[in-house]
Coordinates of N, CA and C in Angstrom, one line a residue:
M1 N -9.8 32.1 35.6 CA -8.9 31.6 36.6 C -9.6 31.0 37.8
R2 N -10.7 31.6 38.2 CA -11.4 31.0 39.4 C -12.0 29.7 39.0
A3 N -12.5 29.5 37.8 CA -13.0 28.2 37.4 C -12.0 27.1 37.4
A4 N -10.8 27.5 36.9 CA -9.7 26.5 36.9 C -9.3 26.1 38.4
L5 N -9.2 27.1 39.3 CA -8.9 26.8 40.7 C -10.0 25.9 41.3
G6 N -11.3 26.1 40.9 CA -12.3 25.3 41.4 C -12.2 23.8 40.9
V7 N -11.8 23.7 39.6 CA -11.6 22.4 39.0 C -10.5 21.7 39.8
F8 N -9.4 22.4 40.1 CA -8.3 21.8 40.8 C -8.7 21.3 42.2
R9 N -9.5 22.0 42.9 CA -10.0 21.6 44.2 C -10.9 20.4 44.1
R10 N -11.7 20.3 43.1 CA -12.6 19.2 42.9 C -11.8 17.9 42.5
A11 N -10.8 18.1 41.7 CA -9.9 17.0 41.4 C -9.2 16.4 42.6
I12 N -8.8 17.3 43.5 CA -8.1 16.8 44.8 C -9.2 16.0 45.6
R13 N -10.4 16.6 45.7 CA -11.4 15.9 46.5 C -11.7 14.5 45.9
H14 N -11.8 14.4 44.6 CA -12.1 13.1 44.0 C -10.9 12.1 44.2
L15 N -9.7 12.6 44.1 CA -8.6 11.7 44.4 C -8.6 11.3 45.9
N16 N -8.9 12.1 46.8 CA -9.0 11.8 48.2 C -10.0 10.7 48.4
G17 N -11.1 10.7 47.7 CA -12.2 9.8 47.9 C -12.0 8.5 47.2
N18 N -11.0 8.4 46.2 CA -10.8 7.2 45.4 C -9.4 6.9 45.3
G19 N -8.6 7.1 46.3 CA -7.1 7.0 46.2 C -6.7 5.6 45.8
Y20 N -7.3 4.6 46.4 CA -6.8 3.2 46.2 C -6.7 2.8 44.8
I21 N -7.8 2.9 44.0 CA -7.7 2.5 42.6 C -6.7 3.3 41.8
Y22 N -6.6 4.6 42.2 CA -5.7 5.5 41.4 C -4.2 5.2 41.7
V23 N -3.9 4.7 42.9 CA -2.5 4.4 43.2 C -2.1 3.2 42.3
W24 N -3.0 2.2 42.2 CA -2.7 1.0 41.3 C -2.7 1.4 39.9
A25 N -3.6 2.3 39.5 CA -3.6 2.7 38.1 C -2.4 3.5 37.7
N26 N -1.9 4.3 38.6 CA -0.7 5.1 38.4 C 0.5 4.2 38.3
L27 N 0.6 3.2 39.1 CA 1.7 2.2 39.0 C 1.7 1.5 37.7
A28 N 0.5 1.1 37.3 CA 0.3 0.4 36.0 C 0.7 1.3 34.8
F29 N 0.4 2.5 34.9 CA 0.7 3.5 33.9 C 2.3 3.6 33.8
V30 N 2.9 3.7 34.9 CA 4.4 3.8 34.9 C 5.0 2.6 34.3
L31 N 4.6 1.4 34.6 CA 5.2 0.2 34.1 C 4.9 0.1 32.6
L32 N 3.7 0.4 32.2 CA 3.3 0.3 30.8 C 4.0 1.3 29.9
S33 N 4.4 2.4 30.6 CA 5.1 3.5 29.8 C 6.6 3.3 29.7
L34 N 7.1 2.3 30.3 CA 8.6 2.1 30.2 C 9.1 2.0 28.8
P35 N 8.4 1.4 27.9 CA 8.9 1.4 26.5 C 8.7 2.8 25.8
I36 N 8.1 3.7 26.5 CA 7.9 5.1 26.0 C 6.9 5.1 24.9
I37 N 7.0 4.3 23.9 CA 6.1 4.4 22.7 C 4.7 3.9 23.1
T38 N 4.5 3.2 24.2 CA 3.2 2.8 24.7 C 2.6 3.8 25.7
M39 N 3.3 4.9 25.9 CA 2.8 5.8 26.9 C 1.4 6.4 26.5
P40 N 1.2 6.8 25.3 CA -0.2 7.4 25.0 C -1.3 6.4 25.2
A41 N -1.1 5.1 24.9 CA -2.1 4.1 25.2 C -2.3 3.9 26.7
A42 N -1.2 3.9 27.5 CA -1.4 3.9 28.9 C -2.1 5.1 29.5
W43 N -1.8 6.2 28.9 CA -2.6 7.5 29.3 C -4.0 7.4 28.9
A44 N -4.3 6.8 27.8 CA -5.7 6.6 27.3 C -6.5 5.7 28.3
G45 N -5.8 4.6 28.7 CA -6.4 3.7 29.7 C -6.7 4.4 31.0
L46 N -5.8 5.2 31.5 CA -6.0 6.0 32.7 C -7.1 7.0 32.5
S47 N -7.1 7.7 31.4 CA -8.2 8.7 31.1 C -9.5 8.0 31.1
R48 N -9.6 6.9 30.4 CA -10.9 6.2 30.4 C -11.4 5.7 31.8
L49 N -10.5 5.2 32.5 CA -10.8 4.7 33.9 C -11.3 5.9 34.7
T50 N -10.6 7.1 34.6 CA -10.9 8.3 35.4 C -12.3 8.8 34.9
Y51 N -12.5 8.8 33.6 CA -13.8 9.3 33.1 C -15.0 8.6 33.7
H52 N -14.9 7.3 33.8 CA -15.9 6.4 34.3 C -16.0 6.5 35.9
A53 N -14.8 6.6 36.5 CA -14.8 6.7 38.0 C -15.4 7.9 38.5
I54 N -15.3 9.0 37.7 CA -16.0 10.3 38.1 C -17.5 10.2 38.0
R55 N -17.9 9.5 37.0 CA -19.4 9.4 36.7 C -20.1 8.2 37.3
E56 N -19.3 7.1 37.5 CA -19.9 5.9 38.0 C -19.1 5.4 39.2
P57 N -19.8 5.1 40.3 CA -19.0 4.6 41.5 C -18.4 3.2 41.4
N58 N -18.9 2.4 40.4 CA -18.4 1.1 40.2 C -17.4 0.9 39.1
A59 N -16.7 1.9 38.7 CA -15.7 1.8 37.6 C -14.6 0.9 38.1
D60 N -14.1 0.0 37.2 CA -13.1 -0.9 37.6 C -12.0 -1.0 36.5
W61 N -11.1 -2.0 36.7 CA -10.0 -2.2 35.8 C -10.3 -2.5 34.4
D62 N -11.5 -2.9 34.1 CA -11.9 -3.2 32.7 C -11.8 -1.9 31.9
E63 N -12.1 -0.8 32.5 CA -12.1 0.5 31.8 C -10.6 0.8 31.4
F64 N -9.7 0.6 32.3 CA -8.3 0.8 32.1 C -7.8 0.0 31.0
I65 N -8.0 -1.3 31.0 CA -7.6 -2.2 30.0 C -8.2 -1.9 28.6
G66 N -9.5 -1.6 28.7 CA -10.2 -1.2 27.5 C -9.6 0.0 26.8
G67 N -9.2 1.0 27.6 CA -8.6 2.2 27.0 C -7.3 1.9 26.3
I68 N -6.5 1.0 26.9 CA -5.2 0.6 26.4 C -5.4 -0.1 25.0
K69 N -6.3 -1.1 25.0 CA -6.6 -1.8 23.8 C -7.1 -0.9 22.7
E70 N -8.0 0.0 23.1 CA -8.6 0.9 22.1 C -7.6 1.8 21.4
W71 N -6.5 2.2 22.2 CA -5.6 3.2 21.7 C -4.2 2.7 21.4
L72 N -4.0 1.4 21.5 CA -2.6 0.9 21.3 C -2.0 1.2 20.0
V73 N -2.7 1.0 18.9 CA -2.1 1.3 17.6 C -2.0 2.8 17.4
R74 N -3.1 3.5 17.6 CA -3.1 5.0 17.5 C -2.2 5.7 18.4
G75 N -2.0 5.1 19.6 CA -1.1 5.6 20.6 C 0.3 5.6 20.1
V76 N 0.7 4.5 19.4 CA 2.1 4.4 18.9 C 2.3 5.5 17.9
V77 N 1.3 5.7 17.0 CA 1.4 6.8 16.0 C 1.6 8.1 16.7
L78 N 0.7 8.3 17.7 CA 0.8 9.6 18.4 C 2.1 9.8 19.1
A79 N 2.7 8.7 19.7 CA 4.0 8.8 20.3 C 5.0 9.3 19.3
L80 N 5.0 8.7 18.1 CA 6.0 9.1 17.1 C 5.8 10.5 16.7
V81 N 4.5 11.0 16.5 CA 4.3 12.4 16.2 C 4.8 13.3 17.3
N82 N 4.6 12.9 18.6 CA 5.1 13.8 19.7 C 6.6 13.8 19.7
A83 N 7.2 12.7 19.5 CA 8.7 12.6 19.4 C 9.2 13.5 18.3
T84 N 8.6 13.5 17.2 CA 9.0 14.3 16.1 C 8.9 15.8 16.4
I85 N 7.7 16.2 17.0 CA 7.5 17.6 17.3 C 8.5 18.1 18.4
L86 N 8.8 17.2 19.4 CA 9.7 17.6 20.4 C 11.1 17.8 19.8
M87 N 11.5 16.9 18.9 CA 12.8 17.0 18.3 C 12.9 18.3 17.4
L88 N 11.9 18.6 16.7 CA 11.9 19.8 15.8 C 11.9 21.0 16.7
N89 N 11.1 21.0 17.8 CA 11.2 22.2 18.7 C 12.5 22.4 19.3
G90 N 13.1 21.2 19.8 CA 14.4 21.3 20.4 C 15.5 21.9 19.4
F91 N 15.4 21.4 18.1 CA 16.3 21.9 17.1 C 16.1 23.4 16.9
N92 N 14.8 23.9 16.8 CA 14.6 25.3 16.6 C 15.0 26.2 17.8
L93 N 14.8 25.6 19.0 CA 15.3 26.4 20.2 C 16.8 26.5 20.2
L94 N 17.5 25.5 19.8 CA 18.9 25.5 19.7 C 19.4 26.4 18.6
L95 N 18.6 26.5 17.5 CA 19.0 27.3 16.4 C 18.8 28.8 16.6
H96 N 18.0 29.1 17.6 CA 17.7 30.5 17.9 C 18.0 30.7 19.4
P97 N 19.2 30.9 19.8 CA 19.7 30.9 21.2 C 19.2 32.1 22.0
G98 N 18.6 33.1 21.4 CA 18.1 34.2 22.1 C 19.0 35.4 22.1
S99 N 19.9 35.5 21.1 CA 20.9 36.6 21.1 C 20.3 37.9 20.5
T100 N 19.1 37.8 19.8 CA 18.4 38.9 19.2 C 17.0 38.9 19.6
L101 N 16.3 40.0 19.4 CA 14.9 40.1 19.6 C 14.1 39.1 18.8
G102 N 14.5 39.0 17.5 CA 13.9 38.0 16.6 C 14.0 36.6 17.1
D103 N 15.2 36.3 17.7 CA 15.4 34.9 18.3 C 14.4 34.7 19.4
W104 N 14.3 35.7 20.3 CA 13.4 35.6 21.5 C 12.0 35.4 21.0
A105 N 11.6 36.1 20.0 CA 10.2 36.0 19.4 C 10.0 34.5 18.9
L106 N 11.0 34.0 18.2 CA 10.8 32.6 17.7 C 10.8 31.6 18.8
R107 N 11.6 31.8 19.8 CA 11.7 30.9 21.0 C 10.3 30.9 21.7
A108 N 9.7 32.1 21.8 CA 8.4 32.2 22.4 C 7.3 31.5 21.6
F109 N 7.5 31.6 20.3 CA 6.5 31.0 19.4 C 6.6 29.5 19.6
W110 N 7.8 28.9 19.5 CA 7.9 27.4 19.6 C 7.5 26.9 21.0
I111 N 7.8 27.7 22.0 CA 7.4 27.2 23.4 C 5.9 27.3 23.5
G112 N 5.3 28.4 23.0 CA 3.9 28.5 22.9 C 3.2 27.4 22.2
F113 N 3.8 27.0 21.0 CA 3.3 25.9 20.2 C 3.3 24.6 21.0
L114 N 4.3 24.3 21.8 CA 4.4 23.1 22.6 C 3.3 23.1 23.7
V115 N 3.1 24.3 24.3 CA 2.0 24.4 25.3 C 0.7 24.1 24.7
V116 N 0.4 24.7 23.6 CA -0.9 24.5 22.9 C -1.0 23.0 22.5
W117 N 0.0 22.4 21.9 CA 0.0 21.1 21.4 C -0.3 20.1 22.5
F118 N 0.4 20.2 23.7 CA 0.2 19.3 24.8 C -1.1 19.6 25.5
S119 N -1.6 20.8 25.5 CA -2.9 21.2 26.1 C -4.0 20.5 25.3
I120 N -3.8 20.4 24.0 CA -4.8 19.7 23.2 C -4.9 18.3 23.6
Q121 N -3.7 17.6 23.8 CA -3.7 16.2 24.2 C -4.2 16.0 25.6
F122 N -4.0 17.0 26.5 CA -4.5 17.0 27.8 C -6.0 16.9 27.8
Y123 N -6.7 17.6 27.0 CA -8.1 17.6 26.9 C -8.7 16.5 26.0
M124 N -7.9 16.1 25.0 CA -8.4 15.2 23.9 C -9.0 13.9 24.4
Y125 N -8.3 13.2 25.3 CA -8.8 11.9 25.8 C -10.1 12.0 26.6
P126 N -10.2 12.9 27.5 CA -11.5 13.1 28.2 C -12.6 13.4 27.2
L127 N -12.3 14.3 26.3 CA -13.3 14.6 25.3 C -13.7 13.4 24.4
Y128 N -12.8 12.6 24.1 CA -13.0 11.4 23.3 C -14.0 10.5 24.0
Y129 N -13.8 10.3 25.3 CA -14.7 9.4 26.0 C -16.0 10.1 26.4
A130 N -16.1 11.4 26.3 CA -17.3 12.1 26.6 C -18.2 12.2 25.4
M131 N -17.7 11.9 24.2 CA -18.4 12.0 22.9 C -19.4 10.8 22.8
E132 N -20.5 11.1 22.2 CA -21.5 10.0 22.0 C -21.0 9.0 20.9
T133 N -20.4 9.6 19.9 CA -19.8 8.8 18.9 C -18.3 9.2 18.8
P134 N -17.4 8.5 19.6 CA -16.0 9.0 19.7 C -15.3 8.8 18.4
T135 N -14.5 9.8 18.0 CA -13.6 9.7 16.9 C -12.4 10.5 17.3
L136 N -11.2 10.1 16.8 CA -10.0 10.8 17.1 C -10.0 12.2 16.5
R137 N -10.5 12.3 15.3 CA -10.5 13.6 14.6 C -11.4 14.5 15.4
G138 N -12.6 14.0 15.7 CA -13.5 14.9 16.5 C -13.0 15.3 17.8
A139 N -12.4 14.4 18.5 CA -11.8 14.7 19.9 C -10.7 15.7 19.7
F140 N -9.9 15.6 18.7 CA -8.8 16.5 18.5 C -9.3 17.9 18.2
R141 N -10.3 17.9 17.3 CA -10.9 19.2 16.9 C -11.5 19.9 18.1
N142 N -12.3 19.1 18.9 CA -12.9 19.7 20.1 C -11.9 20.2 21.1
A143 N -10.8 19.5 21.2 CA -9.8 19.9 22.2 C -9.1 21.2 21.7
L144 N -8.9 21.3 20.4 CA -8.3 22.5 19.9 C -9.3 23.7 20.1
I145 N -10.6 23.5 19.9 CA -11.6 24.5 20.1 C -11.6 24.9 21.6
M146 N -11.5 23.9 22.5 CA -11.5 24.2 23.9 C -10.3 25.0 24.3
V147 N -9.1 24.7 23.8 CA -7.9 25.5 24.1 C -8.1 27.0 23.6
I148 N -8.6 27.1 22.4 CA -8.7 28.4 21.8 C -9.7 29.3 22.5
F149 N -10.8 28.8 23.0 CA -11.8 29.6 23.6 C -11.7 29.6 25.1
N150 N -10.7 28.9 25.7 CA -10.5 28.9 27.1 C -9.0 29.2 27.4
P151 N -8.4 30.2 26.9 CA -6.9 30.4 27.1 C -6.5 30.6 28.5
V152 N -7.2 31.5 29.3 CA -6.9 31.7 30.7 C -7.1 30.5 31.5
Y153 N -8.2 29.8 31.3 CA -8.5 28.5 31.9 C -7.4 27.5 31.7
T154 N -7.0 27.4 30.4 CA -5.9 26.4 30.1 C -4.6 26.8 30.7
L155 N -4.2 28.1 30.6 CA -2.9 28.5 31.1 C -2.9 28.4 32.7
T156 N -4.0 28.6 33.3 CA -4.1 28.4 34.8 C -3.9 27.0 35.1
L157 N -4.5 26.1 34.4 CA -4.3 24.6 34.7 C -2.9 24.2 34.4
T158 N -2.3 24.8 33.4 CA -0.9 24.5 33.1 C 0.0 24.9 34.2
A159 N -0.2 26.1 34.7 CA 0.6 26.6 35.9 C 0.4 25.7 37.1
L160 N -0.8 25.3 37.3 CA -1.1 24.4 38.5 C -0.4 23.1 38.3
L161 N -0.4 22.6 37.1 CA 0.3 21.3 36.8 C 1.8 21.5 37.0
L162 N 2.4 22.6 36.6 CA 3.8 22.8 36.8 C 4.1 22.8 38.3
I163 N 3.2 23.4 39.1 CA 3.4 23.3 40.6 C 3.4 21.9 41.1
V164 N 2.4 21.1 40.6 CA 2.3 19.7 41.0 C 3.5 18.9 40.6
W165 N 4.0 19.2 39.4 CA 5.2 18.5 38.9 C 6.4 18.9 39.7
S166 N 6.5 20.1 40.1 CA 7.6 20.5 41.0 C 7.7 19.8 42.3
F167 N 6.5 19.7 42.9 CA 6.4 19.0 44.2 C 6.7 17.5 44.0
S168 N 6.2 17.0 42.9 CA 6.4 15.6 42.6 C 7.9 15.2 42.4
T169 N 8.6 16.2 41.8 CA 10.0 16.0 41.6 C 10.8 16.0 42.9
I170 N 10.3 16.8 43.8 CA 10.9 16.8 45.2 C 10.6 15.6 45.9
L171 N 9.3 15.2 45.9 CA 8.8 13.9 46.5 C 8.7 12.9 45.4
F172 N 9.8 12.4 44.9 CA 9.9 11.7 43.6 C 9.0 10.5 43.6
A173 N 8.8 9.8 44.7 CA 7.9 8.6 44.7 C 6.5 8.9 44.3
S174 N 6.1 10.1 44.4 CA 4.7 10.5 44.0 C 4.5 10.3 42.5
W175 N 5.5 10.4 41.7 CA 5.4 10.2 40.3 C 4.9 8.7 40.0
G176 N 5.4 7.8 40.8 CA 5.0 6.4 40.7 C 3.7 6.1 41.3
L177 N 3.2 6.9 42.3 CA 2.0 6.6 43.0 C 0.8 7.3 42.7
L178 N 0.9 8.6 42.4 CA -0.3 9.4 42.3 C -0.3 10.5 41.2
T179 N 0.8 11.0 40.9 CA 0.9 12.3 40.1 C 0.2 12.1 38.7
V180 N 0.4 11.0 38.0 CA -0.2 10.9 36.7 C -1.7 10.7 36.8
S181 N -2.1 9.9 37.8 CA -3.5 9.7 38.1 C -4.2 11.0 38.3
F182 N -3.5 11.9 39.1 CA -4.1 13.2 39.4 C -4.2 14.0 38.1
M183 N -3.2 13.9 37.2 CA -3.3 14.6 36.0 C -4.5 14.2 35.2
A184 N -4.8 12.9 35.2 CA -6.0 12.3 34.4 C -7.3 12.8 35.1
I185 N -7.3 12.8 36.4 CA -8.5 13.4 37.1 C -8.7 14.8 36.7
L186 N -7.6 15.6 36.8 CA -7.7 17.0 36.5 C -8.2 17.3 35.1
A187 N -7.7 16.5 34.1 CA -8.1 16.6 32.7 C -9.6 16.3 32.6
N188 N -10.1 15.3 33.2 CA -11.5 14.9 33.1 C -12.4 15.9 33.8
V189 N -12.0 16.3 35.0 CA -12.8 17.3 35.7 C -12.9 18.6 34.9
A190 N -11.7 19.0 34.3 CA -11.7 20.3 33.6 C -12.6 20.2 32.4
V191 N -12.6 19.1 31.6 CA -13.4 19.0 30.4 C -14.9 19.0 30.8
Q192 N -15.2 18.2 31.9 CA -16.6 18.1 32.3 C -17.1 19.4 32.8
D193 N -16.2 20.2 33.4 CA -16.6 21.5 33.9 C -17.0 22.4 32.7
R194 N -16.2 22.4 31.6 CA -16.6 23.2 30.4 C -17.9 22.7 29.8
I195 N -18.0 21.4 29.8 CA -19.2 20.8 29.2 C -20.5 21.3 29.9
R196 N -20.4 21.2 31.3 CA -21.5 21.6 32.1 C -21.8 23.1 31.9
K197 N -20.7 23.9 31.9 CA -20.9 25.3 31.7 C -21.6 25.7 30.4
A198 N -21.4 24.9 29.4 CA -22.0 25.1 28.1 C -23.4 24.5 28.1
G199 N -23.8 23.8 29.1 CA -25.2 23.2 29.2 C -25.3 21.8 28.6
Y200 N -24.2 21.2 28.4 CA -24.2 19.8 27.9 C -23.6 18.9 28.9
D201 N -24.4 17.8 29.2 CA -23.8 16.8 30.2 C -22.9 15.9 29.5
K202 N -23.3 15.4 28.3 CA -22.5 14.5 27.5 C -22.4 15.0 26.1
P203 N -21.3 15.6 25.7 CA -21.2 16.3 24.4 C -21.2 15.4 23.3
K204 N -21.8 15.9 22.2 CA -21.6 15.2 20.9 C -20.6 16.0 20.1
T205 N -20.1 15.5 19.0 CA -19.1 16.2 18.2 C -19.8 17.4 17.7
P206 N -19.4 18.6 18.0 CA -20.1 19.8 17.5 C -19.8 20.1 16.1
T207 N -20.8 20.6 15.4 CA -20.6 21.0 14.0 C -19.9 22.4 14.1
P208 N -19.3 22.8 12.9 CA -18.6 24.1 12.9 C -19.4 25.2 13.4
E209 N -20.7 25.1 13.1 CA -21.6 26.3 13.4 C -21.8 26.4 14.9
V210 N -21.7 25.3 15.7 CA -22.0 25.4 17.1 C -20.8 25.1 18.0
A211 N -19.7 24.9 17.3 CA -18.5 24.5 18.1 C -18.1 25.6 19.1
D212 N -18.1 26.9 18.7 CA -17.7 27.9 19.6 C -18.7 28.0 20.8
E213 N -20.0 27.7 20.6 CA -21.0 27.8 21.6 C -20.7 26.6 22.6
V214 N -20.4 25.5 22.2 CA -20.2 24.3 23.0 C -19.0 24.5 24.0
F215 N -17.9 25.1 23.5 CA -16.7 25.1 24.3 C -16.3 26.5 24.7
Y216 N -17.1 27.5 24.5 CA -16.8 28.9 24.9 C -16.7 29.0 26.4
G217 N -15.8 29.6 27.0 CA -15.7 29.8 28.4 C -14.6 30.8 28.8
T218 N -14.4 31.1 30.1 CA -13.4 32.1 30.5 C -12.4 31.3 31.3

């Protein structure tokens, strides 16, 4: 929990020091996400920009555009997968309204599944850009490993994001100006924190034998 709180503070400091580019990036993300199906590609662009902005002081819009181009087709596929999973989970939650203990157990399972699924995607893009030879499969696998071996860390970040989303809903304009950019910063800082903790500055795709060593944490 302490590590996640430290990551949250570092993300705020980075945003304070680089607010200008993130405001414009957040606005671009919102506009590009209006068709909904292009949202994953827009998020990839924001994640790539953030990854380089954290590591390089001269990161610019080319990184944002590059991320969008790189993920445009795969992002559409991922958007369709996410929509399918959300519909199936919604159907299962409606099918088990919580009238029995078994229903509550199933509801908890499906809600937990959603948390894990979207936590994987929260980590996946920063991991993709941190890999020496990026692959979607490798980034997804590494993100899953990170979630499994860092449950408290991940749940704490999820709780902090829920707080951020609550304040953003009250101050609705922040969704268009900073909230999504802050999410990308938090994701990148969180991933790099785990990488540094494992002793890796720039991770490679871990083999099954060393995967738990690379991403093990508290």
